[in-house]
PDB file of C-alpha atoms and ligand atoms in Angstrom:
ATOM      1  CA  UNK J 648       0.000   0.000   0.000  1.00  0.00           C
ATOM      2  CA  UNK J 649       1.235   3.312  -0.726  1.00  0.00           C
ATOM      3  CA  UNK J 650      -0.188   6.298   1.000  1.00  0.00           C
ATOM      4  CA  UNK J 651      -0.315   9.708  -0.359  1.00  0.00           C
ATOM      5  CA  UNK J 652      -0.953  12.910   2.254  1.00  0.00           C
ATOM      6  CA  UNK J 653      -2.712  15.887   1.229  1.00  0.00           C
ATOM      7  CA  UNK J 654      -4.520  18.799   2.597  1.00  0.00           C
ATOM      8  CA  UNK J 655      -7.776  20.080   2.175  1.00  0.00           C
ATOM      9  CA  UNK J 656      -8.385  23.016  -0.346  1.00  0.00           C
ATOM     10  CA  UNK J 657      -5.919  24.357  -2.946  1.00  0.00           C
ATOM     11  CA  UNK J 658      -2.981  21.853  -2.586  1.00  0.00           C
ATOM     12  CA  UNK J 659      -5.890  18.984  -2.815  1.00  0.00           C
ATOM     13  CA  UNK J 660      -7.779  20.522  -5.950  1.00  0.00           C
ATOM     14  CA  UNK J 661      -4.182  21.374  -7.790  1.00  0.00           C
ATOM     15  CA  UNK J 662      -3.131  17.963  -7.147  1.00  0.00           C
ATOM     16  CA  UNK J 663      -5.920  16.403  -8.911  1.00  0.00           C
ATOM     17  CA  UNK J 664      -5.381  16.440 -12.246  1.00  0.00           C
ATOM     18  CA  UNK J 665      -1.907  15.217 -11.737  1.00  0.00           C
ATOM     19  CA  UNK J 666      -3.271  12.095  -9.822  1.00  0.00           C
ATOM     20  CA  UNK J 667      -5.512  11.461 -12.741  1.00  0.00           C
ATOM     21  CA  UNK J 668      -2.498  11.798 -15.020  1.00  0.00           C
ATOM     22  CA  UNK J 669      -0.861   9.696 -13.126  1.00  0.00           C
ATOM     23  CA  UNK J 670      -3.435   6.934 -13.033  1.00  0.00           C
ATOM     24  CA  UNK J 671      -4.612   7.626  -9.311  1.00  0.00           C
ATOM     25  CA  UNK J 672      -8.210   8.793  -9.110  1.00  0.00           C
ATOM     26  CA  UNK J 673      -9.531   9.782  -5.163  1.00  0.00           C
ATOM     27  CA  UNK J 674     -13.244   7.973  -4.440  1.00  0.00           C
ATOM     28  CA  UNK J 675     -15.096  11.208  -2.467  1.00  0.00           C
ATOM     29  CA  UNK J 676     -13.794  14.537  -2.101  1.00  0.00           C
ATOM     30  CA  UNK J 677     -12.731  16.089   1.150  1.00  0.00           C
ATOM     31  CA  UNK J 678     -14.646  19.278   1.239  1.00  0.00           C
ATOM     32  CA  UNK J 679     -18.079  16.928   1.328  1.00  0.00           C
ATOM     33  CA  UNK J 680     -17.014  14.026   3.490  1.00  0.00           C
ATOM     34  CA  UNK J 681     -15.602  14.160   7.002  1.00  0.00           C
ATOM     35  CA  UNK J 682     -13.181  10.689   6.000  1.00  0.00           C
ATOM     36  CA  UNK J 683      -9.190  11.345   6.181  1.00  0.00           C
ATOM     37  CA  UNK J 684      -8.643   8.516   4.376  1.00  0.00           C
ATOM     38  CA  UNK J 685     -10.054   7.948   0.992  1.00  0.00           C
ATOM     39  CA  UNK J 686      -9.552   5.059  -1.002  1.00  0.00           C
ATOM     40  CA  UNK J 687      -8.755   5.579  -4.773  1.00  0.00           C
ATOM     41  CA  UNK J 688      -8.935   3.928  -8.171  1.00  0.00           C
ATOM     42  CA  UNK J 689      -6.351   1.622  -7.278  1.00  0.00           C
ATOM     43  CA  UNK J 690      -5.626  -0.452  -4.472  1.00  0.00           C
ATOM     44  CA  UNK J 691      -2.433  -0.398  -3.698  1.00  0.00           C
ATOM     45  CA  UNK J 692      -3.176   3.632  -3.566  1.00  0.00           C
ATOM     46  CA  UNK J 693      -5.220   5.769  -0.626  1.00  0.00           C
ATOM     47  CA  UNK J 694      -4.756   9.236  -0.080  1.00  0.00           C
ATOM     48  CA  UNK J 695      -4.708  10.979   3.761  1.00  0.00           C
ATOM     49  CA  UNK J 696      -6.146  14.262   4.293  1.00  0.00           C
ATOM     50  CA  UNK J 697      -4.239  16.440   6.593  1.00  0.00           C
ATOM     51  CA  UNK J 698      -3.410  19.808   8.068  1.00  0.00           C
ATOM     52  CA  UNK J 699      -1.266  21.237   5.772  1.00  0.00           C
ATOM     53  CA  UNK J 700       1.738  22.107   8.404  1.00  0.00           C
ATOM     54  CA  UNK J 701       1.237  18.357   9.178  1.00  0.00           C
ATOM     55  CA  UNK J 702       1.926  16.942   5.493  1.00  0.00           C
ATOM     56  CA  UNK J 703       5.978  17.122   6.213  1.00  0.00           C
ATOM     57  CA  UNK J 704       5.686  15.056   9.670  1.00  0.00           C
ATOM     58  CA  UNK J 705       3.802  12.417   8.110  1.00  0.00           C
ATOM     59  CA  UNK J 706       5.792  11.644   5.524  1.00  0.00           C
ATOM     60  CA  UNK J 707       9.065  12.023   7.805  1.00  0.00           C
ATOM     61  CA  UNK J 708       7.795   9.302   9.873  1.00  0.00           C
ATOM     62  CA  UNK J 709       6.813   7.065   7.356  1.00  0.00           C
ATOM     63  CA  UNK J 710       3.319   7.090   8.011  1.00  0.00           C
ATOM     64  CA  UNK J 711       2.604   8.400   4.423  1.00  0.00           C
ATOM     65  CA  UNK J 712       5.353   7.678   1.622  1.00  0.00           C
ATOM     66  CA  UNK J 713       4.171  10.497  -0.491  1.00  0.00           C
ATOM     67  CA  UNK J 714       2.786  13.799   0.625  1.00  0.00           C
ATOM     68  CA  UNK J 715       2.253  17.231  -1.533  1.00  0.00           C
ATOM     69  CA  UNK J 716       3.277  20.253   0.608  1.00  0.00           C
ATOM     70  CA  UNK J 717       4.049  23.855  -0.398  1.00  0.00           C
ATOM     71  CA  UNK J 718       7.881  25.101   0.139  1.00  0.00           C
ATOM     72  CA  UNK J 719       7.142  27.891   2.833  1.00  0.00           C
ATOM     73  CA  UNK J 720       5.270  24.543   4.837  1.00  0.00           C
ATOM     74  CA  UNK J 721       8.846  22.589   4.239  1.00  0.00           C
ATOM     75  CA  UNK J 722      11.163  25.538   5.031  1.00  0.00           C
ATOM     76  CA  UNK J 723       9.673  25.888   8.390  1.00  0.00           C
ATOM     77  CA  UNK J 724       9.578  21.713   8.534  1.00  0.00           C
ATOM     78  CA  UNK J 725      13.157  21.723   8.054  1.00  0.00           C
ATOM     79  CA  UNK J 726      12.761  18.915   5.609  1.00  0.00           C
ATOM     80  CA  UNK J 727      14.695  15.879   7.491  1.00  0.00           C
ATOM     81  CA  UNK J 728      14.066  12.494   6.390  1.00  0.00           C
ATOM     82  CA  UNK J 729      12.412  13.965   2.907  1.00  0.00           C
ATOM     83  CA  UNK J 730      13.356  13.949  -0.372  1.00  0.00           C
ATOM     84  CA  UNK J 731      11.661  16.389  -2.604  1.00  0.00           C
ATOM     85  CA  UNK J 732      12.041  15.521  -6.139  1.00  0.00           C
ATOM     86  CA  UNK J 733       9.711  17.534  -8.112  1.00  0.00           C
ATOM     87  CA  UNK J 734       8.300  20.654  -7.503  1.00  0.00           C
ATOM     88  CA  UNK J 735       4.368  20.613  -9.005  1.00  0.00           C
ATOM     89  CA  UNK J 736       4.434  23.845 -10.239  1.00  0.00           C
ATOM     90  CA  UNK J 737       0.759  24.738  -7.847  1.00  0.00           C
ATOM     91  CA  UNK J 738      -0.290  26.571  -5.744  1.00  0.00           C
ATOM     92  CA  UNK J 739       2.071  29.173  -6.618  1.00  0.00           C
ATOM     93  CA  UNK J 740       2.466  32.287  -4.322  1.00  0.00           C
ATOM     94  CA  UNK J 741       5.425  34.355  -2.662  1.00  0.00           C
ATOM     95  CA  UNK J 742       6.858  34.706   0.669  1.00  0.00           C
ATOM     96  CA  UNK J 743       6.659  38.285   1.156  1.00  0.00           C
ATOM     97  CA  UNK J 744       7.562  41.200   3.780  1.00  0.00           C
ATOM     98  CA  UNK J 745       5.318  43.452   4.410  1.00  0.00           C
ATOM     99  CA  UNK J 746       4.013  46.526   5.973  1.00  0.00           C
ATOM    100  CA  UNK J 747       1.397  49.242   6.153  1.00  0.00           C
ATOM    101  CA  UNK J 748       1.422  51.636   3.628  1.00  0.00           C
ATOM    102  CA  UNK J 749       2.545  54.630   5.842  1.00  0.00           C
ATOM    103  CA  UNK J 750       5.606  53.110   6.984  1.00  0.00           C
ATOM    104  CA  UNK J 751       9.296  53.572   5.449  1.00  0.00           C
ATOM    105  CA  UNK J 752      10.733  49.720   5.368  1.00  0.00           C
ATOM    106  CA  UNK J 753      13.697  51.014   3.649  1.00  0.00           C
ATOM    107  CA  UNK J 754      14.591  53.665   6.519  1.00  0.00           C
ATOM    108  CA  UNK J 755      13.525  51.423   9.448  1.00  0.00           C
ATOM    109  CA  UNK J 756      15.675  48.323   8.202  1.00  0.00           C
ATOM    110  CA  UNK J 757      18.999  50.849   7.364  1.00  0.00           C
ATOM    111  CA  UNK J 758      18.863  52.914  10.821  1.00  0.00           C
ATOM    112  CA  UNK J 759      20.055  49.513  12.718  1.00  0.00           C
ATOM    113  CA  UNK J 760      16.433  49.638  14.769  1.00  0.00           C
ATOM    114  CA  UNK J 761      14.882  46.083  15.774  1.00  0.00           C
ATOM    115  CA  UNK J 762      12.558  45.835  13.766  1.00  0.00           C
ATOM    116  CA  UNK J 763       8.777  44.169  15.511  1.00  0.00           C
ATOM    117  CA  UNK J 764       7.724  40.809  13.027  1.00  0.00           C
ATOM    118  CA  UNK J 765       4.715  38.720  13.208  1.00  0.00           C
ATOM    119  CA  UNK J 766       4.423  35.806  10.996  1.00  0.00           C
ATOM    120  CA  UNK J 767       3.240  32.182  10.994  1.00  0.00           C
ATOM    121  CA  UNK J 768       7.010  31.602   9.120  1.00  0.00           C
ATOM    122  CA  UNK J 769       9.198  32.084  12.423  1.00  0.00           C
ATOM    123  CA  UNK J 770      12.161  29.937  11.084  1.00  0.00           C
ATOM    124  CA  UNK J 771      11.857  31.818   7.280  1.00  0.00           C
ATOM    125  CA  UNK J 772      11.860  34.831   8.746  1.00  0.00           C
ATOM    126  CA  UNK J 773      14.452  34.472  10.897  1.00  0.00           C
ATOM    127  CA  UNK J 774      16.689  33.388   8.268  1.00  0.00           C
ATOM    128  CA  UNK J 775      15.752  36.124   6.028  1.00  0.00           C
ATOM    129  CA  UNK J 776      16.291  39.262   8.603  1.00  0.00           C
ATOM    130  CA  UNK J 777      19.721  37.597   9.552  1.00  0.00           C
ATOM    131  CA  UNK J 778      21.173  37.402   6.070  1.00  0.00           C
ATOM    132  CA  UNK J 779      20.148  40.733   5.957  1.00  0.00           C
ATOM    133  CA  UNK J 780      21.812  41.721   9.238  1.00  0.00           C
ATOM    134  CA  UNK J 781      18.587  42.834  10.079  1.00  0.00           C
ATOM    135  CA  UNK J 782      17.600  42.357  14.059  1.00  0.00           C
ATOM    136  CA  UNK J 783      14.196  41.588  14.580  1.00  0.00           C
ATOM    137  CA  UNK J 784      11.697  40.678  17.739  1.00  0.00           C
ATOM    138  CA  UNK J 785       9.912  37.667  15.791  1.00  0.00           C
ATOM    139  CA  UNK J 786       5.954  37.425  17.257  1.00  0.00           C
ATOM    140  CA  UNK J 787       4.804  33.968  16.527  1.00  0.00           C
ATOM    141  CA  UNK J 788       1.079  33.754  14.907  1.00  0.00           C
ATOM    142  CA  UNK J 789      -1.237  31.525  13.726  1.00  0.00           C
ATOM    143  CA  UNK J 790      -3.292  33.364  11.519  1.00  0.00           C
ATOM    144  CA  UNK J 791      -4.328  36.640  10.193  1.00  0.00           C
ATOM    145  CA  UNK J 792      -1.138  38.169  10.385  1.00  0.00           C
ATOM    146  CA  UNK J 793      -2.084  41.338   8.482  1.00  0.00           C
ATOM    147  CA  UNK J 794      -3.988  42.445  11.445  1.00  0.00           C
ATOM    148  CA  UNK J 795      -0.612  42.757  13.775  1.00  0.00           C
ATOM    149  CA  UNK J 796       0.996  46.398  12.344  1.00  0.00           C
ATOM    150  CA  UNK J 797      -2.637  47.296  12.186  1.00  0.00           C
ATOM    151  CA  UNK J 798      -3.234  47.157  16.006  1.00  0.00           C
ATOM    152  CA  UNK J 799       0.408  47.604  16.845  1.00  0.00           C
ATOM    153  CA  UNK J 800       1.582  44.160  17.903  1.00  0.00           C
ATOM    154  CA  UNK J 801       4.165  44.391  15.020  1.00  0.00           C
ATOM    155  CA  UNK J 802       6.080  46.712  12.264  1.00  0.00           C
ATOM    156  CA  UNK J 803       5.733  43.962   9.614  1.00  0.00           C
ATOM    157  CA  UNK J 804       4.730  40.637   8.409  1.00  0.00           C
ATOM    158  CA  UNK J 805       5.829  37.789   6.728  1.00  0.00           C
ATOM    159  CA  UNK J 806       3.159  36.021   4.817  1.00  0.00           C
ATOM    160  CA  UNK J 807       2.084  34.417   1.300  1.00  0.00           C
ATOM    161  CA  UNK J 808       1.084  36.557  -1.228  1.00  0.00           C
ATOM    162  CA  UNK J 809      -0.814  35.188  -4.335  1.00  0.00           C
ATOM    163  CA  UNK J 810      -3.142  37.963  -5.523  1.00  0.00           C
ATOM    164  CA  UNK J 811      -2.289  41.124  -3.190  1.00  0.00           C
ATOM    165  CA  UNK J 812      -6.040  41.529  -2.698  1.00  0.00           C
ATOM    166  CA  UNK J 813      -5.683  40.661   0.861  1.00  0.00           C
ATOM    167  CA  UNK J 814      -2.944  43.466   1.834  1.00  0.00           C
ATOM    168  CA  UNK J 815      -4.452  45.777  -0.280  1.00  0.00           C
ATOM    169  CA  UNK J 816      -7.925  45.510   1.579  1.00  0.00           C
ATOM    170  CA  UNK J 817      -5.945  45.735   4.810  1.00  0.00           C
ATOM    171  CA  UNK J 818      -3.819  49.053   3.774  1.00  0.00           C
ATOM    172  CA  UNK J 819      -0.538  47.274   4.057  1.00  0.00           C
ATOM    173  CA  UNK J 820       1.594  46.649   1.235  1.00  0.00           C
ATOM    174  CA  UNK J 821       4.742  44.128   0.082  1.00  0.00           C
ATOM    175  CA  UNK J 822       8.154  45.378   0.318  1.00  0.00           C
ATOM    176  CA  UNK J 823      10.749  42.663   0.287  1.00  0.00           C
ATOM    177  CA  UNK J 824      10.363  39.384  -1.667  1.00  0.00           C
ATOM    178  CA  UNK J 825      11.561  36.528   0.120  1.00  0.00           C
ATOM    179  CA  UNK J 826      11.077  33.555  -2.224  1.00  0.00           C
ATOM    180  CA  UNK J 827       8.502  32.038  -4.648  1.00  0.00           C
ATOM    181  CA  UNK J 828       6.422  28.729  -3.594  1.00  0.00           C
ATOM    182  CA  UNK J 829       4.828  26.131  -5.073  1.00  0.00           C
ATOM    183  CA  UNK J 830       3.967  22.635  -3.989  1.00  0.00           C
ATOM    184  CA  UNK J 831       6.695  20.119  -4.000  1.00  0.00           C
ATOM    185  CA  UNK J 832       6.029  16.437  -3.916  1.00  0.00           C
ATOM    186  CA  UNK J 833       7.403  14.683  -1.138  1.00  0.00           C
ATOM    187  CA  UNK J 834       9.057  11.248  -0.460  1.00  0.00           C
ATOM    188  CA  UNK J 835      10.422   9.143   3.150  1.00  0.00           C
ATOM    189  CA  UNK J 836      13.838   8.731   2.283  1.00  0.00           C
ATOM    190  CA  UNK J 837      13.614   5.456   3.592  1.00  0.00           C
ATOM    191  CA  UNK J 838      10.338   3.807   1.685  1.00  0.00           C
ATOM    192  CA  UNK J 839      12.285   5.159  -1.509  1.00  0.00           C
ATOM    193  CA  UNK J 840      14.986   2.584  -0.725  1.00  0.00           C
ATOM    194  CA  UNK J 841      12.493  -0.363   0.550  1.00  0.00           C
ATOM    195  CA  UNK J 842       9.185  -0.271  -1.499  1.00  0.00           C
ATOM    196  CA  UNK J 843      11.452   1.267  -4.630  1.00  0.00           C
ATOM    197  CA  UNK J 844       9.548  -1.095  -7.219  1.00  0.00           C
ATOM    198  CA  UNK J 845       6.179   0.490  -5.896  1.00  0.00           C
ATOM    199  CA  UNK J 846       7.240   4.507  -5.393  1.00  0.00           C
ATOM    200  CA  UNK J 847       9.360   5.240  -8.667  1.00  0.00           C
ATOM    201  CA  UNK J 848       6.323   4.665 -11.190  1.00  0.00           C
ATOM    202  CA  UNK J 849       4.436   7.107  -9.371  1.00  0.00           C
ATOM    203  CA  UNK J 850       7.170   9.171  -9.204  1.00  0.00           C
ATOM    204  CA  UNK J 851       7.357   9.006 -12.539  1.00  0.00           C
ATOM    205  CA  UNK J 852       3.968   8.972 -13.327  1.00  0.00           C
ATOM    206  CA  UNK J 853       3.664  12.316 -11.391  1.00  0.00           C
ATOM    207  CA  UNK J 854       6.598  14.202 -13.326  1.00  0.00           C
ATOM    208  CA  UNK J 855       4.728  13.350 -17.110  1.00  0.00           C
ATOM    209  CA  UNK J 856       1.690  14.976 -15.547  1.00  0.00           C
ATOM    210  CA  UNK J 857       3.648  17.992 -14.242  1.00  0.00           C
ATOM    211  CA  UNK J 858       5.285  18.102 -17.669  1.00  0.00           C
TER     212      UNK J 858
HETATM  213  P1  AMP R1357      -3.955  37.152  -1.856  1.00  0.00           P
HETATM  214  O1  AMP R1357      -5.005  38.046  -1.232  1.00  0.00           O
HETATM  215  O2  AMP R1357      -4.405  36.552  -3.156  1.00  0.00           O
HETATM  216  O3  AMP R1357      -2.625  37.855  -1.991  1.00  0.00           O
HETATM  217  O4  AMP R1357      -3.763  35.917  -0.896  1.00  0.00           O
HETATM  218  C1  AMP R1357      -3.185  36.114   0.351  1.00  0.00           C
HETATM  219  C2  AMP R1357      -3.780  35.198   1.380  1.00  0.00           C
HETATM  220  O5  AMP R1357      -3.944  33.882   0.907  1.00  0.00           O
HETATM  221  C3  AMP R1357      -2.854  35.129   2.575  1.00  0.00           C
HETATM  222  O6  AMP R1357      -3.620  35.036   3.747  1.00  0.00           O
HETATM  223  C4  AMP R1357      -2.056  33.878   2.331  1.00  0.00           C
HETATM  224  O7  AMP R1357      -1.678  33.286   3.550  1.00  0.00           O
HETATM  225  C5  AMP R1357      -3.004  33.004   1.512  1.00  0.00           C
HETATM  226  N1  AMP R1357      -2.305  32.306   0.403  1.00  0.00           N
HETATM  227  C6  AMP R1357      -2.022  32.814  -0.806  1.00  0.00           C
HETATM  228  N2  AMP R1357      -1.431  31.911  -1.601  1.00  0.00           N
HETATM  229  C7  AMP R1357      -1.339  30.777  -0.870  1.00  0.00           C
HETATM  230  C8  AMP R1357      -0.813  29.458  -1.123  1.00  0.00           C
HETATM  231  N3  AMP R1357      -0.266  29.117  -2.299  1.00  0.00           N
HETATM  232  N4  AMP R1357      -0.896  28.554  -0.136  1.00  0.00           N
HETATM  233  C9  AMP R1357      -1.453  28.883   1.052  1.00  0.00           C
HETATM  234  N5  AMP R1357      -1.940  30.092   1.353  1.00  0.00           N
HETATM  235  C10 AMP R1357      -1.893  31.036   0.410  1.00  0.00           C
END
């Protein structure tokens, strides 16, 4: 058996038509059912639905071969115990700084000042800001991060940006790229080695469809 993780939403509807080209067809869709494990076309295949910070921890341990997760969710991972050999070109955003509209990035970063962050991306962040030689107070959130420089809690924030629809509404805008994202398939380094003979067709299965 061979068991794929995905989450719910964008990385499960993007991932779709490269199952099908790869042969692997879900039975039910997660948005409608309340199963986390659906069963697919083929038997030796089911698919896991998970939270999408959990795809990376499954497949470290084992407990999925295969998962789908986007980069900024593997950055803060850290990635051990995963290959990723193909990135599926979805769900394509960017890891962005940003700020309220008002407020000179440029001028705050160059006077030396700590600078206040709130993100969901602790570990990106971190590792952007030093690079830069930029010290920062990192604020660890969970969600809705564009509210923090609007009530204060921070000077900036590190999120995904796909549209700009949702800093725009909020009055904030992007000033520093940090790095694109997309979905990246992932493998346990391990089950590559033992169930080889099962994993590489879908493997290769998956990079045709991507192509
Ligand atoms: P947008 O308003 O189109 O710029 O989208 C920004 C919001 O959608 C932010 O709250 C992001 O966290 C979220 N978002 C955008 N793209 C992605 C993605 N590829 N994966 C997960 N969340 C995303």
């Amino acid at each position: 058996m061979i068991t794929l993780a995905l989450s719910k939403g964008r990385i499960f509807d993007e991932t779709l038509p490269l199952l099908k080209g790869a042969g692997i067809v879900p039975r039910g869709d997660p948005e409608s059912s309340r199963k986390l494990i659906l069963r697919t076309n083929r038997r030796d295949v089911r698919v896991v639905i998970v939270r999408a910070t959990d795809v990376p921890t499954y497949v470290q341990y084992g407990a999925a071969e295969l998962g789908v997760a986007g980069k900024d969710v593997l950055d803060e991972h850290g990635g051990q115990g995963l290959y990723q050999p193909l990135d599926l070109g979805i769900a394509r955003c960017r890891m962005m700084v940003a700020v309220p509209v008002g407020f000179n990035y440029r001028e705050a970063v160059r006077q030396g000042a700590r600078l206040k962050v709130a993100t969901k991306y602790v570990q990106t962040a971190r590792e952007h800001f030093a690079a830069k030689g930029v010290h920062v107070d990192l604020i660890k959130l969970y969600g809705s991060m564009e509210l923090a420089p609007l009530t204060g809690l921070a000077d900036a924030i590190v999120d995904l940006v796909s549209t700009g629809n949702t800093l725009r509404a909020n009055n904030l805008k992007a000033v520093e790229e940090i790095a694109p994202v997309s979905a990246r398939l992932i493998v346990n380094q391990a089950a590559l080695k033992v169930k080889r003979v099962a994993i590489q067709p879908v493997l290769d299965s998956f990079a045709a469809a991507v192509r």
